[in-house]
Every structure is written in structure tokens, then in C-alpha cells.
Coordinates of C-alpha atoms (C1' of nucleotides) in Angstrom, one line a residue:
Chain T
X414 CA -101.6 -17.6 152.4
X415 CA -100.2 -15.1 150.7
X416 CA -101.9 -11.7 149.9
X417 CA -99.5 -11.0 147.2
X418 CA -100.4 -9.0 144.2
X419 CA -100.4 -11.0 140.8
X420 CA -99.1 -9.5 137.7
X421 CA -97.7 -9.8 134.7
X422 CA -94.2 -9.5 133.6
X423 CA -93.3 -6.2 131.6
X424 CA -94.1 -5.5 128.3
X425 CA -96.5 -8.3 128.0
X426 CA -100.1 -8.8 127.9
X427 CA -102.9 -10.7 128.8
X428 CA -105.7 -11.2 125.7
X429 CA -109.0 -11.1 126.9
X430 CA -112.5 -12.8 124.7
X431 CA -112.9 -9.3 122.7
X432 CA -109.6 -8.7 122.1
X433 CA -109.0 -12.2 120.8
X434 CA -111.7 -12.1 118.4
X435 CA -110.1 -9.0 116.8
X436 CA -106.6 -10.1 116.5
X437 CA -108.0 -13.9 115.1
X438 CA -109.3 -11.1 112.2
X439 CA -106.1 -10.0 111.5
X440 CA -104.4 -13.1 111.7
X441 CA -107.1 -14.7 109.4
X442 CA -106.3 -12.1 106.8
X443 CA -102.7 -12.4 106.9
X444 CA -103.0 -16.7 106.6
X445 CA -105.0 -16.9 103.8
X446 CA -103.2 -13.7 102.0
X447 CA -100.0 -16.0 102.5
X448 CA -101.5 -19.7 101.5
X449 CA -103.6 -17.5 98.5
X450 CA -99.4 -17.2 97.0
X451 CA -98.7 -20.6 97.7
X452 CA -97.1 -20.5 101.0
X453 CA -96.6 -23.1 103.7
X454 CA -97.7 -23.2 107.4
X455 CA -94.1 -23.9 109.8
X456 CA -93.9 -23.6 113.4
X457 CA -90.7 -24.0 115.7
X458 CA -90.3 -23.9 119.2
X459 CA -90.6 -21.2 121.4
X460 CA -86.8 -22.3 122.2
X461 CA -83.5 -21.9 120.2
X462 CA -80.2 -23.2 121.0
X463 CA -78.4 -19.7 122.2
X464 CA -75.7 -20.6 119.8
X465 CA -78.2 -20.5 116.9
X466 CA -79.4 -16.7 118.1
X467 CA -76.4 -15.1 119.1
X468 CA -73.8 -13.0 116.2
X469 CA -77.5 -12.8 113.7
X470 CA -78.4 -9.7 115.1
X471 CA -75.2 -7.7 115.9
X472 CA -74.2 -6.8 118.9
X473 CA -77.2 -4.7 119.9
X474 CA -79.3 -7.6 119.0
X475 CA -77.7 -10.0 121.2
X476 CA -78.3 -8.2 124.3
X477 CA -82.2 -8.2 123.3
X478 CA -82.0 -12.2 123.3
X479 CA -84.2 -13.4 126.7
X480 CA -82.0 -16.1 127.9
X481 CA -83.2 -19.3 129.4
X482 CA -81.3 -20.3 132.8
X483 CA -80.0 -23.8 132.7
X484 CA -82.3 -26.2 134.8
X485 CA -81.3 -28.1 137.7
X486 CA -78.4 -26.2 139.3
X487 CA -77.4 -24.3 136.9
X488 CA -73.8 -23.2 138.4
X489 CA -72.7 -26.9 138.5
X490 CA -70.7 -26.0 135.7
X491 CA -69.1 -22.9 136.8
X492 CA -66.1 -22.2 139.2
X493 CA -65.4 -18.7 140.7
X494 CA -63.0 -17.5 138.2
X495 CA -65.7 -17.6 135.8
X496 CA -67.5 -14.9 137.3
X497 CA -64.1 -13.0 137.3
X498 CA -64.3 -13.2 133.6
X499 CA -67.3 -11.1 133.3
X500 CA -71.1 -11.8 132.2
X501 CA -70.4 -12.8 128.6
X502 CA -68.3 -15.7 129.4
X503 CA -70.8 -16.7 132.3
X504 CA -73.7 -16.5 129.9
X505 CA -72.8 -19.2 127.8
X506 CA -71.9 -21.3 131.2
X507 CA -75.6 -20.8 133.0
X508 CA -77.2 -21.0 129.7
X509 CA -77.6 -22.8 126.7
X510 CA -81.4 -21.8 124.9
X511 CA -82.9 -19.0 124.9
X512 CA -86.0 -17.4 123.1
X513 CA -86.4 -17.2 119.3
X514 CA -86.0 -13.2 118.7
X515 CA -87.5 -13.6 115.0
X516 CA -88.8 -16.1 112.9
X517 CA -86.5 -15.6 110.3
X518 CA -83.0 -17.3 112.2
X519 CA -85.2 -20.6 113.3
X520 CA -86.5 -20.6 109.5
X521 CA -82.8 -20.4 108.1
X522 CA -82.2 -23.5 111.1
X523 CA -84.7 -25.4 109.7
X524 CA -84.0 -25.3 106.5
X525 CA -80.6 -26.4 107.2
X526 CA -81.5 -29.1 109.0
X527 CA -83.7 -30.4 106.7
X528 CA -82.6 -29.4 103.5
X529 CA -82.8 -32.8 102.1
X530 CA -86.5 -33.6 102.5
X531 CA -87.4 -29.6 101.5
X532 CA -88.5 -29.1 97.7
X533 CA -86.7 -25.8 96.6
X534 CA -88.1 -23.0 96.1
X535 CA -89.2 -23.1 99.6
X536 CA -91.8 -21.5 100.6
X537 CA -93.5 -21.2 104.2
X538 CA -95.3 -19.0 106.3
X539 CA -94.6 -18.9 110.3
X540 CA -97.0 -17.0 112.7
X541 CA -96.2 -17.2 116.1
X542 CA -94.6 -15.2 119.3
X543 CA -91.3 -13.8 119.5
X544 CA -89.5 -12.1 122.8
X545 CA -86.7 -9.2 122.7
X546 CA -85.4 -7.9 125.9
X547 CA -86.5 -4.2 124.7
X548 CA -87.1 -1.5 126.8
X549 CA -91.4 -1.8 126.2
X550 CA -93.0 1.6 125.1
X551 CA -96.0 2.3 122.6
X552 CA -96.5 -0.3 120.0
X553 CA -93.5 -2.0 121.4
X554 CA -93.5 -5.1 123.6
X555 CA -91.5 -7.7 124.9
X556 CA -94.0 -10.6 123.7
X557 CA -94.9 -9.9 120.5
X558 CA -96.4 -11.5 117.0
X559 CA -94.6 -12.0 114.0
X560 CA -96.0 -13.0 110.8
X561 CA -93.4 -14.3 108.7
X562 CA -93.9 -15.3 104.9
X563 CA -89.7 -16.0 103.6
X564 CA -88.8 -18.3 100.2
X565 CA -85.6 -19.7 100.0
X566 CA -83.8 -21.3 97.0
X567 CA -84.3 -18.7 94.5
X568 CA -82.7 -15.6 93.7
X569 CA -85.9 -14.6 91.5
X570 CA -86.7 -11.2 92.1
X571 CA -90.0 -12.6 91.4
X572 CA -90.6 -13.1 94.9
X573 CA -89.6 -9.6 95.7
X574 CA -92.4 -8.3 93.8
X575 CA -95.2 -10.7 95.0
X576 CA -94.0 -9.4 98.6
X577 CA -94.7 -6.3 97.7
X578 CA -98.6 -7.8 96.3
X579 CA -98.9 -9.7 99.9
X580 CA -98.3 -6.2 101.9
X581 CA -100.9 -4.7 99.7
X582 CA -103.2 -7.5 99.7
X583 CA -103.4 -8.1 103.8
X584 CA -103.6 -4.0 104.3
X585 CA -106.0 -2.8 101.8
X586 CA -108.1 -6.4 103.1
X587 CA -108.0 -4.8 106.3
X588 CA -109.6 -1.6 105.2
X589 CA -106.3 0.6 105.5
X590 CA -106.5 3.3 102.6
X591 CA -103.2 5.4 103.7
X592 CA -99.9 3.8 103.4
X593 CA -96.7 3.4 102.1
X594 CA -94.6 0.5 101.3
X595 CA -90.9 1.9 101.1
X596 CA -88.2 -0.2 98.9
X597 CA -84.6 0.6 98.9
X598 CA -81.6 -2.3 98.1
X599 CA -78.4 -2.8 100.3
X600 CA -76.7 -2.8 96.9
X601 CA -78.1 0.8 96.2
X602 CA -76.7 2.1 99.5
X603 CA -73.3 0.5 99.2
X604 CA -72.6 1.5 95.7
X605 CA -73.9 5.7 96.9
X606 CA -71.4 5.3 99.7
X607 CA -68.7 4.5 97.2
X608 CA -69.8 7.3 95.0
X609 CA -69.1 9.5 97.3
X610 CA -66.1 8.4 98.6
X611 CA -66.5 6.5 101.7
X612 CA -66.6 2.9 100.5
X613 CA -67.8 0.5 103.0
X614 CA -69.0 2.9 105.1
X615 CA -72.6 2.7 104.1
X616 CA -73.3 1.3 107.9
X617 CA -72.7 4.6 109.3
X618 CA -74.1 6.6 107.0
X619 CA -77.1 4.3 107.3
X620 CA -78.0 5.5 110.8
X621 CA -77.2 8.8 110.3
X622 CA -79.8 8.8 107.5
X623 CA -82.7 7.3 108.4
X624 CA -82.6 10.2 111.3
X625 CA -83.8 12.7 108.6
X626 CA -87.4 13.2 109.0
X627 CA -86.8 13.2 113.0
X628 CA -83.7 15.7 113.2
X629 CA -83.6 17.2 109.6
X630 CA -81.0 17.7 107.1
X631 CA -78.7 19.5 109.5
X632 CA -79.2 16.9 112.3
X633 CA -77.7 14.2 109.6
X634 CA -75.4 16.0 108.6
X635 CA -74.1 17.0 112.1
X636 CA -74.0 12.9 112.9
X637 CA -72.3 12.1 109.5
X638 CA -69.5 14.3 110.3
X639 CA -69.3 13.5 114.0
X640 CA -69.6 9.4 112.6
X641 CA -66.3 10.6 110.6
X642 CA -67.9 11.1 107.0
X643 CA -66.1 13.3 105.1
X644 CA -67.2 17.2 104.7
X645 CA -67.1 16.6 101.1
X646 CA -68.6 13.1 101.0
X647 CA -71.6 14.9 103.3
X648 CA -71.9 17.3 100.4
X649 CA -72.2 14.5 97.6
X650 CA -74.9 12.7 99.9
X651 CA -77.4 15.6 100.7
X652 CA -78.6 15.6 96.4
X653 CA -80.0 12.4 97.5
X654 CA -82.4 13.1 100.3
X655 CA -84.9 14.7 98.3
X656 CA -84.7 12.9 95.0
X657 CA -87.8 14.5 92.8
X658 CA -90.2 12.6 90.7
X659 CA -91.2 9.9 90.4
X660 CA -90.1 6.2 91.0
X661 CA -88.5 5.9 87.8
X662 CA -87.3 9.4 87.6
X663 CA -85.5 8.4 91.3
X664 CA -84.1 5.2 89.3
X665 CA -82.6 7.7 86.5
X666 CA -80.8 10.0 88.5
X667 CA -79.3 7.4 91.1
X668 CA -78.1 5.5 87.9
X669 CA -76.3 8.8 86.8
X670 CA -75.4 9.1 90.7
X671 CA -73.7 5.5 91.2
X672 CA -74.0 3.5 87.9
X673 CA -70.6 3.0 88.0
X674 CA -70.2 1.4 90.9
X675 CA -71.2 -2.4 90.9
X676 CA -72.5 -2.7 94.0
X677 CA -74.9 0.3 93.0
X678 CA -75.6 -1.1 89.7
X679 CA -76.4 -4.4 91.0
X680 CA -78.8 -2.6 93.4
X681 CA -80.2 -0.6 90.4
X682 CA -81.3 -3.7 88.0
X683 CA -82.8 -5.6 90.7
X684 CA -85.1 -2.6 91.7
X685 CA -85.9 -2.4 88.4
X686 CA -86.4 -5.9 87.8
X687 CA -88.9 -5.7 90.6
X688 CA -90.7 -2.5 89.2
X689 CA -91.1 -5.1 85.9
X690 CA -93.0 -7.6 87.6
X691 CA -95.0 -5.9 89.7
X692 CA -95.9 -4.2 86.3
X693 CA -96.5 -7.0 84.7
X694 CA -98.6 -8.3 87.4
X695 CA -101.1 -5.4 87.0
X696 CA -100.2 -4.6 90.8
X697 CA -102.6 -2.4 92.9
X698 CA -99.2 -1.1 94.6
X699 CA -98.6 0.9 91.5
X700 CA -101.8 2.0 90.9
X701 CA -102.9 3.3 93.8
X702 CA -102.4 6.4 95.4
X703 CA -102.7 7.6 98.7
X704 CA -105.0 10.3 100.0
X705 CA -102.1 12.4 99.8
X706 CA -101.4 11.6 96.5
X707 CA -97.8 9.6 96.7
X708 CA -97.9 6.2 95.3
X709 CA -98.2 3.0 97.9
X710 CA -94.8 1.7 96.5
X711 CA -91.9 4.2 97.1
X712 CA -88.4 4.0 96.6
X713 CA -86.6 5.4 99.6
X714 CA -83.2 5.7 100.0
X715 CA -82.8 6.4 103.0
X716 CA -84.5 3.3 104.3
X717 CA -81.8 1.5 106.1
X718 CA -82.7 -1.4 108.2
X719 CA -80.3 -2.5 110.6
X720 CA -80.4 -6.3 110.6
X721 CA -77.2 -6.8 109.1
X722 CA -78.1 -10.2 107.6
X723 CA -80.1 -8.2 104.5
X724 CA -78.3 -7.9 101.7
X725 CA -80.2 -7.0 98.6
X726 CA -84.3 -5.4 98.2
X727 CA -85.3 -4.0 102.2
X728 CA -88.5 -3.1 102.5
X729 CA -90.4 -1.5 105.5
X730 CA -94.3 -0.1 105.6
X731 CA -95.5 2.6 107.6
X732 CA -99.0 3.4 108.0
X733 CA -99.5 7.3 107.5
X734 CA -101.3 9.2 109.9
X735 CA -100.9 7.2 112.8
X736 CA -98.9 7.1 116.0
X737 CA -97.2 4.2 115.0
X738 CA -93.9 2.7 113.8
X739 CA -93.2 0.2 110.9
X740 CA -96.1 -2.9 110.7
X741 CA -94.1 -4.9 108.9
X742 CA -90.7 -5.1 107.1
X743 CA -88.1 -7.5 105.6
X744 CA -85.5 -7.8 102.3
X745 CA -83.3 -10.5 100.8
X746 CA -80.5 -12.3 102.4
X747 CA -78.1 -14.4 100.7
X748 CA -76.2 -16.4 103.3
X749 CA -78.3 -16.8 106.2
X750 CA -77.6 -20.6 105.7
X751 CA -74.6 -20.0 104.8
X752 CA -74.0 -19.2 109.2
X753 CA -75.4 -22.7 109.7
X754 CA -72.9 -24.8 107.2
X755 CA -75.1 -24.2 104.1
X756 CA -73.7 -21.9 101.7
X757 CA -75.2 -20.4 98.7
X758 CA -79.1 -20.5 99.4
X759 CA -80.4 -16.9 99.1
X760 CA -83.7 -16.3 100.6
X761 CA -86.2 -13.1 100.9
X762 CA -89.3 -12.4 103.3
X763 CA -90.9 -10.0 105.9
X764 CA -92.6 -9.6 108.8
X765 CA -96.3 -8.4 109.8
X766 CA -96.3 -7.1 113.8
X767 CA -99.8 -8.0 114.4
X768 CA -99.6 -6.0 117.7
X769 CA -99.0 -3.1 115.7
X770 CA -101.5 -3.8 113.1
X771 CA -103.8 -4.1 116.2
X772 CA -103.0 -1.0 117.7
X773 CA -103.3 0.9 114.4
X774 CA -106.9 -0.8 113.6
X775 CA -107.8 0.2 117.0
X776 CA -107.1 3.8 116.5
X777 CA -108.6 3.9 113.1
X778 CA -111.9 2.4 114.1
X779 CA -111.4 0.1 111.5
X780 CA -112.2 -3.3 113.0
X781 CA -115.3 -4.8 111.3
X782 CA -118.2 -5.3 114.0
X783 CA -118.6 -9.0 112.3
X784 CA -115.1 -10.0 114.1
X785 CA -116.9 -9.7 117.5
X786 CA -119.8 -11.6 117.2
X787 CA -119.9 -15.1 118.8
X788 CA -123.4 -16.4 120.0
X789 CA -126.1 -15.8 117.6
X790 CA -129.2 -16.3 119.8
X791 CA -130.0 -17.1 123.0
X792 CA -132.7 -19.3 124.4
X793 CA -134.1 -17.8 127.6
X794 CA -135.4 -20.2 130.0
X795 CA -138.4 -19.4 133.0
X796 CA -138.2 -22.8 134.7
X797 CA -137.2 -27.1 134.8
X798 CA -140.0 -27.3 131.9
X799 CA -138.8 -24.9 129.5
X800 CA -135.7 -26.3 130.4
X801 CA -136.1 -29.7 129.4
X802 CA -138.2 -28.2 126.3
X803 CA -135.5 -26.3 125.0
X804 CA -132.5 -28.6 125.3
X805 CA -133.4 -30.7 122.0
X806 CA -133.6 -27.2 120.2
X807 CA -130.8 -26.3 121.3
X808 CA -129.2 -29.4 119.6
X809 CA -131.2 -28.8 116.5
X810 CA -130.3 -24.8 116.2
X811 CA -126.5 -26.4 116.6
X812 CA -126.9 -29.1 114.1
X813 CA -128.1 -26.3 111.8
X814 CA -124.3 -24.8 112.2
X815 CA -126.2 -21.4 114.5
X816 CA -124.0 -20.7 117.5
X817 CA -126.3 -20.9 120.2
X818 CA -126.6 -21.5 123.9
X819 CA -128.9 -21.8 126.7
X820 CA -129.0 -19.9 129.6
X821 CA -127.8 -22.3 131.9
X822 CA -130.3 -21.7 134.6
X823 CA -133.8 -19.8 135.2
X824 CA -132.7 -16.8 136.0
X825 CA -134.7 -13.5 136.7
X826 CA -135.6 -12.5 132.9
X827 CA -133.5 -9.6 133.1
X828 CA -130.3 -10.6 134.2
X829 CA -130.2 -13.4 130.9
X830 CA -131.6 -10.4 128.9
X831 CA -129.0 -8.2 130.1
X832 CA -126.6 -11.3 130.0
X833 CA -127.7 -11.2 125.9
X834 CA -126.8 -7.7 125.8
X835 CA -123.4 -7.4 126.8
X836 CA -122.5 -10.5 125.1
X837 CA -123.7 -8.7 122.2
X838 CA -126.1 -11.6 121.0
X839 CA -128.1 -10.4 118.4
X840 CA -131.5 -12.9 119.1
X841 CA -133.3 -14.5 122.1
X842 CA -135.2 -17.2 122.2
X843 CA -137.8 -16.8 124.5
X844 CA -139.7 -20.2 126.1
X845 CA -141.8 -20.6 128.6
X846 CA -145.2 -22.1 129.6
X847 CA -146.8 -20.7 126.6
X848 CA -145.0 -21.0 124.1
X849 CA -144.5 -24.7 124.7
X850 CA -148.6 -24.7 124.2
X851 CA -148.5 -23.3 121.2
X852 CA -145.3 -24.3 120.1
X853 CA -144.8 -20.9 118.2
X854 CA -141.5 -19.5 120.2
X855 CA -140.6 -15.7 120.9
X856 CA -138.0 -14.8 118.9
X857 CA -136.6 -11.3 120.1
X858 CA -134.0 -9.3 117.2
X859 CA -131.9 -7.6 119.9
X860 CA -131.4 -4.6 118.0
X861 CA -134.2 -3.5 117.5
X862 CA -136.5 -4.7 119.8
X863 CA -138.5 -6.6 117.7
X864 CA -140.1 -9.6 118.5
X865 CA -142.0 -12.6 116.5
X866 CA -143.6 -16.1 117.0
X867 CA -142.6 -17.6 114.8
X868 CA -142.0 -22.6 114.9
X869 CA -138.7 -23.3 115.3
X870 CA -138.2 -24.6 111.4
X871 CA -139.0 -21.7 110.2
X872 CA -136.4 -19.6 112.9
X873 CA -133.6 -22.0 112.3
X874 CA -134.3 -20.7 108.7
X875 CA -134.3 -17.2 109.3
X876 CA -130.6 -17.4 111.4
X877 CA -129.0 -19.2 108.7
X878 CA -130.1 -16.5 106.5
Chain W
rG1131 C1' -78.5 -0.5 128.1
rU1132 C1' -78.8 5.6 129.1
rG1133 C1' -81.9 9.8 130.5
rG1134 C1' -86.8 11.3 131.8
rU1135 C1' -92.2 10.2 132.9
rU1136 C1' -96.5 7.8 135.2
rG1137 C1' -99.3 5.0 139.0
rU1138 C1' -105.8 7.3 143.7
rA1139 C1' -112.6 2.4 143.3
rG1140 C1' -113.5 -2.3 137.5
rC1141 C1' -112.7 2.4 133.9
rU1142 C1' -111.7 7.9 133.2
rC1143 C1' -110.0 11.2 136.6
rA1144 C1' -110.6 15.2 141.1
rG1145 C1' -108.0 15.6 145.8
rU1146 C1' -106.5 22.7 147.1
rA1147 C1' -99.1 25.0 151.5
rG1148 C1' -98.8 17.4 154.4
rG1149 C1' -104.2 17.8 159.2
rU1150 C1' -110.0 14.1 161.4
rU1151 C1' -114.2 8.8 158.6
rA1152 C1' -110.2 9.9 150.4
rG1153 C1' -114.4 12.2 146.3
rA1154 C1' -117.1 12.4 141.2
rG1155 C1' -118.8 10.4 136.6
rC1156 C1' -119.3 5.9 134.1
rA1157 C1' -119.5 0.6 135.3
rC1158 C1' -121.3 -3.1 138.9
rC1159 C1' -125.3 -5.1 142.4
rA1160 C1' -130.4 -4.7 144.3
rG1161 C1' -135.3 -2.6 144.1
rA1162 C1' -139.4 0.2 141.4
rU1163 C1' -141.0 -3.6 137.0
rU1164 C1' -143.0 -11.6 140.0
rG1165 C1' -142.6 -13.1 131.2
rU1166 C1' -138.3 -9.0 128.5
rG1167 C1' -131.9 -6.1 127.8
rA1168 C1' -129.7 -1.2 126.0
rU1169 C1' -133.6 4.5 128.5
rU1170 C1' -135.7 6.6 133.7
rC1171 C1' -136.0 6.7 139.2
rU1172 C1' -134.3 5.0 144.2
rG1173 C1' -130.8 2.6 147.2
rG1174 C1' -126.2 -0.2 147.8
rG1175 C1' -121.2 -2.6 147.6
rG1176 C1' -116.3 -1.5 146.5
rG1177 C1' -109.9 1.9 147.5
rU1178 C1' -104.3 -0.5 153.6
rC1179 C1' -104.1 6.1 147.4
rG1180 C1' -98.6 0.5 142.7
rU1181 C1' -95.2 -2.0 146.5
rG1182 C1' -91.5 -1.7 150.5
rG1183 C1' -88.8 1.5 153.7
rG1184 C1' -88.0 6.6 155.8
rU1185 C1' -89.1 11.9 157.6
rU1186 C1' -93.2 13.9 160.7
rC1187 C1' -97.4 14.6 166.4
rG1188 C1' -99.7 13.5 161.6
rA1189 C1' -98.2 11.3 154.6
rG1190 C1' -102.5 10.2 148.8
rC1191 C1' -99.3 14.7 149.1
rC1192 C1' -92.2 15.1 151.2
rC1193 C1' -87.4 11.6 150.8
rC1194 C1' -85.2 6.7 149.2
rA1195 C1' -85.7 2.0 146.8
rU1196 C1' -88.5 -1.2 143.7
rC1197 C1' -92.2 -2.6 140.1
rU1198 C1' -95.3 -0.7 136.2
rU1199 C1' -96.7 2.9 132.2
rC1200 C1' -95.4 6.2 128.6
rC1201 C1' -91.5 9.3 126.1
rA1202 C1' -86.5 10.3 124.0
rC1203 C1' -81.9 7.8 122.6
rC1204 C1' -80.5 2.9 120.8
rC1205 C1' -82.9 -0.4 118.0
rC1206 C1' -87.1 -2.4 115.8
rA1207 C1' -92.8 -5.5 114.6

RNA sequence: GUGGUUGUAGCUCAGUAGGUUAGAGCACCAGAUUGUGAUUCUGGGGGUCGUGGGUUCGAGCCCCAUCUUCCACCCCA
């Protein structure tokens, strides 16, 4: 036999009763949020075809893609030379799936595949486990849940706006009073890259940017020069970074900034479309501030996002005040399909990390002591009689919808009581010898110590209370 | 993927320039209390010091490798 050690692989976690019951919370929130705005439950496999993963998430992406060895022998296919020809062409000999990286790819595959049965607009929601190859650290794991809610068929900007509800819906249902949702448009950063002379470079400047509250303004502007931005483009950028005002006031001066660029412009009227609806929705986003005064929904342009399949609104939340990075994130892409052989369906949607969420809950105390209850009461037994007494009240406190159980054996008093305790059952049902005379039962509020007799009609009444 | 960091009982950590049988608190188990948990008292179990090599008369402590943790970069939920 062997005395080996077991363990678990990096980055990923085992979930134990407690912890389960908290994340179910969270995910509870974040279905019904979704299903309240009419989406759709989808699930795929845990498996993709590699081909269907690899060239969505740039190069950097495709090295983060867990890939699945053949089975059977999986060099039957390979000769030496192969090998000689380095691990990229091997990969794709030794291996055809690998694990879904995001929800959003095997979405986009679906729809393709069964875009003649799907009613457009399409609307679905996905929660399940995704796996990168990332180096694990805080808040960052290799196994990890995503919480997708994406429409496609509809270039409405409609849908950007009721993202922008969900986000606000599923935090401030989850008791979270301090965040931020940022908003920024691919258009928005192409057109200021034009304005300032470096057309097309927007990629760049991108990363460089979203450094700025890490390395500061002279940090950027060190990597915008060293990335090969112009002195004088870096000079026309740095007005942007601290853009006064207010969202509209930010809209104004970009639009003097890069209206005439169309890319910019383009970028412009959508974000303003989006600021419509959400007005016209009444939205909570808009109306309410954080403790520090800045409004939930903020324009940002420096918000980047490096999935390079986004192409118009990006959005990305932050919770403030916490030790952690984006929860959730996501923006408009208008030829995902089009990778898979069907052009010209634009689709939108983002991502909750649940892990995240978790973590974030965790630190701020902020999980509700209702998501940890399970048993309601427990019927201590003293012996075969009460035993055989209690069973059919056990059945009946069931049938009544109470979650209950019996202590499956007569144990010493105390170690079912303490058993009670750290299961954090609130009641015990106490029933021996003489309460079976008198058929009044002991019924023990664990809290505070209390204890009735009370028939068992008139108990099953007071739990359902 | 690059550079760094961490690892001692179930948990949080001590462990003094390498020197006999590695400690504490909490948790756990048992008893005081044979019909009552969370408080009190008494006693008890539990660690080949992440793992594998090496240096040494001798390693928890030094060296190498490896796994894990966390951090920065990269990227991201």
C-alpha cells in the first residue's frame, strides 16, 4: 500500500458543506437576477475541440488553454521529426480537446451550430467551471466559476444598458454598497488613438494605460514611449487621464477630443445611447452613489480589456475597498460567429467570477447567516423506544416541509447536543420515556436555551412559522 | 511563461549561532455531570517539522531539486 500523500492539483479547491452553502447563495442570486430579464439556462461540455479554443484569445490566451492528451497512445500519430518541429506543431498532433477557457467561445459554437432551431434575439445564461493554465495567486485560480449572461442577434444597445441593471441588481442583492461599474467602448479608444496620431495603435496604448493607477502618469508615459508612441502623441493622450466631471461632461469633451474621427464617434453615440436607456429605465446605476460619492456607473477610458474579440461597449466592475481584482466584466463583439462560418451576428455579455464574489463577501462579512442553515431541529433519542416513537414524527415534521433528522443512534445526550451545536441546528426535540407518557415533547430553542412541552401539532406549527 | 515568497499538531503560530525525548493557544476525545450543547475544572490523543536527495558526529534550522502558497510582471473572473 502506498503511504502517499493525497492532494489536490494547483490552483484548485476542494468545497466543503459550509462553503457550499455560501457559494449556492451567490449563485441563486445571480440565476434568478439573469431568468428575472428573460434569460436562458445553457450548458456545454467541460470539453472543446482545441481548434474551437485556440486564435480567440491571442497568443497569451492560447498558452492559458489546459490541453487534453489524446487517449489510447497518443503518439501513434507522430514520427520523430515532429518533435524536431517544436511544441506547437506537436500540440496539435497529441491533442485534439482541451478545456473551455470561457463561456463565451462555446456560446458563439453553439449558436453556430444550431442557428437554425435558435429564435433571435438569443438570449441565455451559462454558469459553470472554466480552467486557464494561470500562474494561481489571490482571487485567481486555475478552476474557476463563470457566470455568463450574452444575447446574440441584436445590435440593440438595449441590452448594453440592461447589463449594466443585471450588475447592479446581483451586487446591491448581495448587500455590496461600494462599487463601481466602469464603461468605456473599443470605438472610443480607436478613434482617441487616431486623434492623436497613432491610428491603429490603440492595442498598445491600451496596456500602457490601464497601468495608470499602479505606476502613475509617468510610469505610462515611460511605456508609451518605450511601446514606440510618439513624444507628441503621449502629450495629446495625457488631457485624457483625468477627464473632470461628470459622465456627460466626460462625453462632451471626448466628443471635442475625437468627434471627428468615426471610429470615435461611433464609440460616442453608442455610449450615449446606453446612458438613454438606462435613463429611461429609471436605473439605480445612475442614481446611486458610492460612499465616496462617485456614481456606480463611470465612464473610464482607460478601461482596456484585452480580449481582442470586443469590439464596441467593455465593461469591467471593481469592488472598492477590497483586496480584490475585477468580479465580473464583458462588452460587445460583432464577429465572434463570424470565426465559426457565421458572419454578421453581433452579440454582447459578461461574466460574474463567483470565486471572487466569494472571496470579497468573505472579507466583508457580508454573507447572510440564513445561507448556512440546513437542519432545523433535531430529535434527540435516549433508547429503542424513543426510537421507534420518534420515527413516524420524523416523517410527519418532513411531510410538513421542516428539515429535520434523527439522531441516528442513542447516544450520550451530550454528544447529539453538541452534535446540534456545531451543525448549527437551531431546535431539539427531546424524547424519551416521559415524554412518550405524556405525549407533550421537549422542544429545546438552541439559542437561547429555552425549552417547552409543547404536542407535536402544535411544534410542527411553531417551525413552520 | 519570468522573477521573488511561503510551508512546523485539525487551525493560528513559537522554536533562540545546527546539539539529547519539537512547544503554546484554540480545536478534538474522555471524565467531573448515568435526561441537556455553546461557560468552568481535570486528564488524554495527535507532528518521520511539505516531499526527495545532500552536507555534518549530529539538520525543523545549512545546500540542491520538487510540490504547494502568496506577491510582482503578463494577463484576467
Amino acid at each position: 500500500m502506498s503511504k502517499e500523500k493525497p492532494s489536490i492539483p494547483k490552483g484548485t479547491r476542494d468545497f466543503g458543506p459550509a462553503v457550499v452553502a455560501k457559494r449556492n447563495y451567490i449563485f441563486g442570486v445571480i440565476r434568478s437576477t439573469f431568468q428575472k430579464f428573460g434569460y436562458l439556462p445553457l450548458e456545454t461540455p467541460a470539453m472543446e475541440q482545441l481548434s474551437v479554443l485556440t486564435g480567440k484569445y491571442g497568443d497569451e490566451g492560447d498558452q492559458l488553454i489546459f490541453k487534453i492528451l489524446n487517449s489510447g497512445d497518443f503518439l501513434s500519430k507522430t514520427k520523430p521529426e515532429d518533435i524536431d518541429q517544436g511544441s506547437k506543431h506537436l500540440t496539435r498532433k497529441i491533442s485534439e480537446k482541451a478545456l473551455r477557457y470561457d463561456l463565451t467561445v462555446p456560446f458563439a459554437r453553439y449558436v453556430v451550430m444550431n442557428r437554425n432551431e435558435i429564435t433571435f434575439p438569443f438570449k441565455r445564461y451559462q454558469i459553470q467551471p472554466v480552467w486557464r493554465a494561470d500562474r494561481p495567486q489571490k482571487g485567481r485560480y486555475r478552476e474557476f466559476y463563470q457566470c455568463d449572461a450574452d444575447v446574440v442577434g441584436t445590435n440593440s444597445l438595449l441590452c448594453e444598458a440592461e447589463i449594466v441593471q443585471m450588475i447592479d441588481e446581483v451586487l446591491t442583492t448581495l448587500e455590496l454598497k461600494d462599487f463601481t461599474i466602469k464603461i468605456n467602448h473599443r470605438g472610443v479608444l480607436a478613434g482617441i488613438a487616431e486623434a492623436i496620431g497613432e491610428k491603429g495603435r490603440e492595442g498598445d496604448i491600451c496596456v500602457a494605460i490601464d497601468k495608470l493607477d499602479k505606476v502613475g502618469q509617468e510610469g505610462v508615459r515611460k511605456e508609451l514611449l518605450e511601446r514606440g508612441i510618439s513624444e507628441e502623441a503621449v502629450n495629446k493622450l495625457e488631457p485624457l487621464y483625468d477627464l473632470t466631471g461628470d459622465n456627460e461632461h466626460k462625453l462632451e469633451q471626448l466628443q471635442a477630443i475625437l468627434g471627428e474621427t468615426a471610429e470615435g464617434q461611433r464609440g460616442l453615440n453608442d455610449l450615449r445611447q446606453v446612458w438613454q436607456y438606462l435613463t429611461q429605465l429609471g436605473s439605480y446605476a445612475l442614481s446611486t452613489q458610492n460612499p465616496s460619492g462617485e456614481p456606480r456607473l463611470m465612464l473610464d477610458v482607460t478601461l482596456a480589456r484585452g480580449l481582442s474579440y470586443y469590439t464596441g461597449c467593455i465593461f469591467e466592475v471593481k469592488v472598492n475597498n477590497v483586496s480584490m481584482g475585477s468580479i465580473s466584466g464583458g462588452g460587445r463583439y460583432d464577429n465572434l460567429t463570424g470565426m465559426f462560418g457565421l458572419p454578421g451576428v453581433s452579440g454582447v455579455g459578461f461574466s460574474f467570477g463567483v470565486d471572487r464574489i466569494y472571496d470579497v463577501l468573505e472579507e466583508l462579512e457580508l454573507f447572510p447567516s440564513s445561507s448556512q442553515l440546513s437542519t432545523k431541529v433535531l430529535i434527540v433519542q435516549f433508547d429503542k423506544e424513543s426510537e421507534v416513537y420518534s420515527l413516524p414524527l420524523l416523517q410527519k415534521l418532513r411531510d410538513a416541509g421542516i428539515a429535520s433528522e434523527l439522531y441516528p443512534e442513542a447516544a450520550k445526550l451530550k454528544k447529539q447536543m453538541s452534535y446540534a451545536d456545531q451543525k448549527n441546528i437551531p431546535f431539539v426535540l427531546l424524547i424519551g420515556s416521559e415524554e412518550i407518557k405524556s405525549g407533550k415533547l421537549k422542544l429545546r430553542d438552541m439559542q437561547t436555551g429555552e425549552q417547552d412541552e409543547l404536542y407535536i401539532d402544535d411544534i410542527i406549527a411553531q417551525l413552520k412559522a
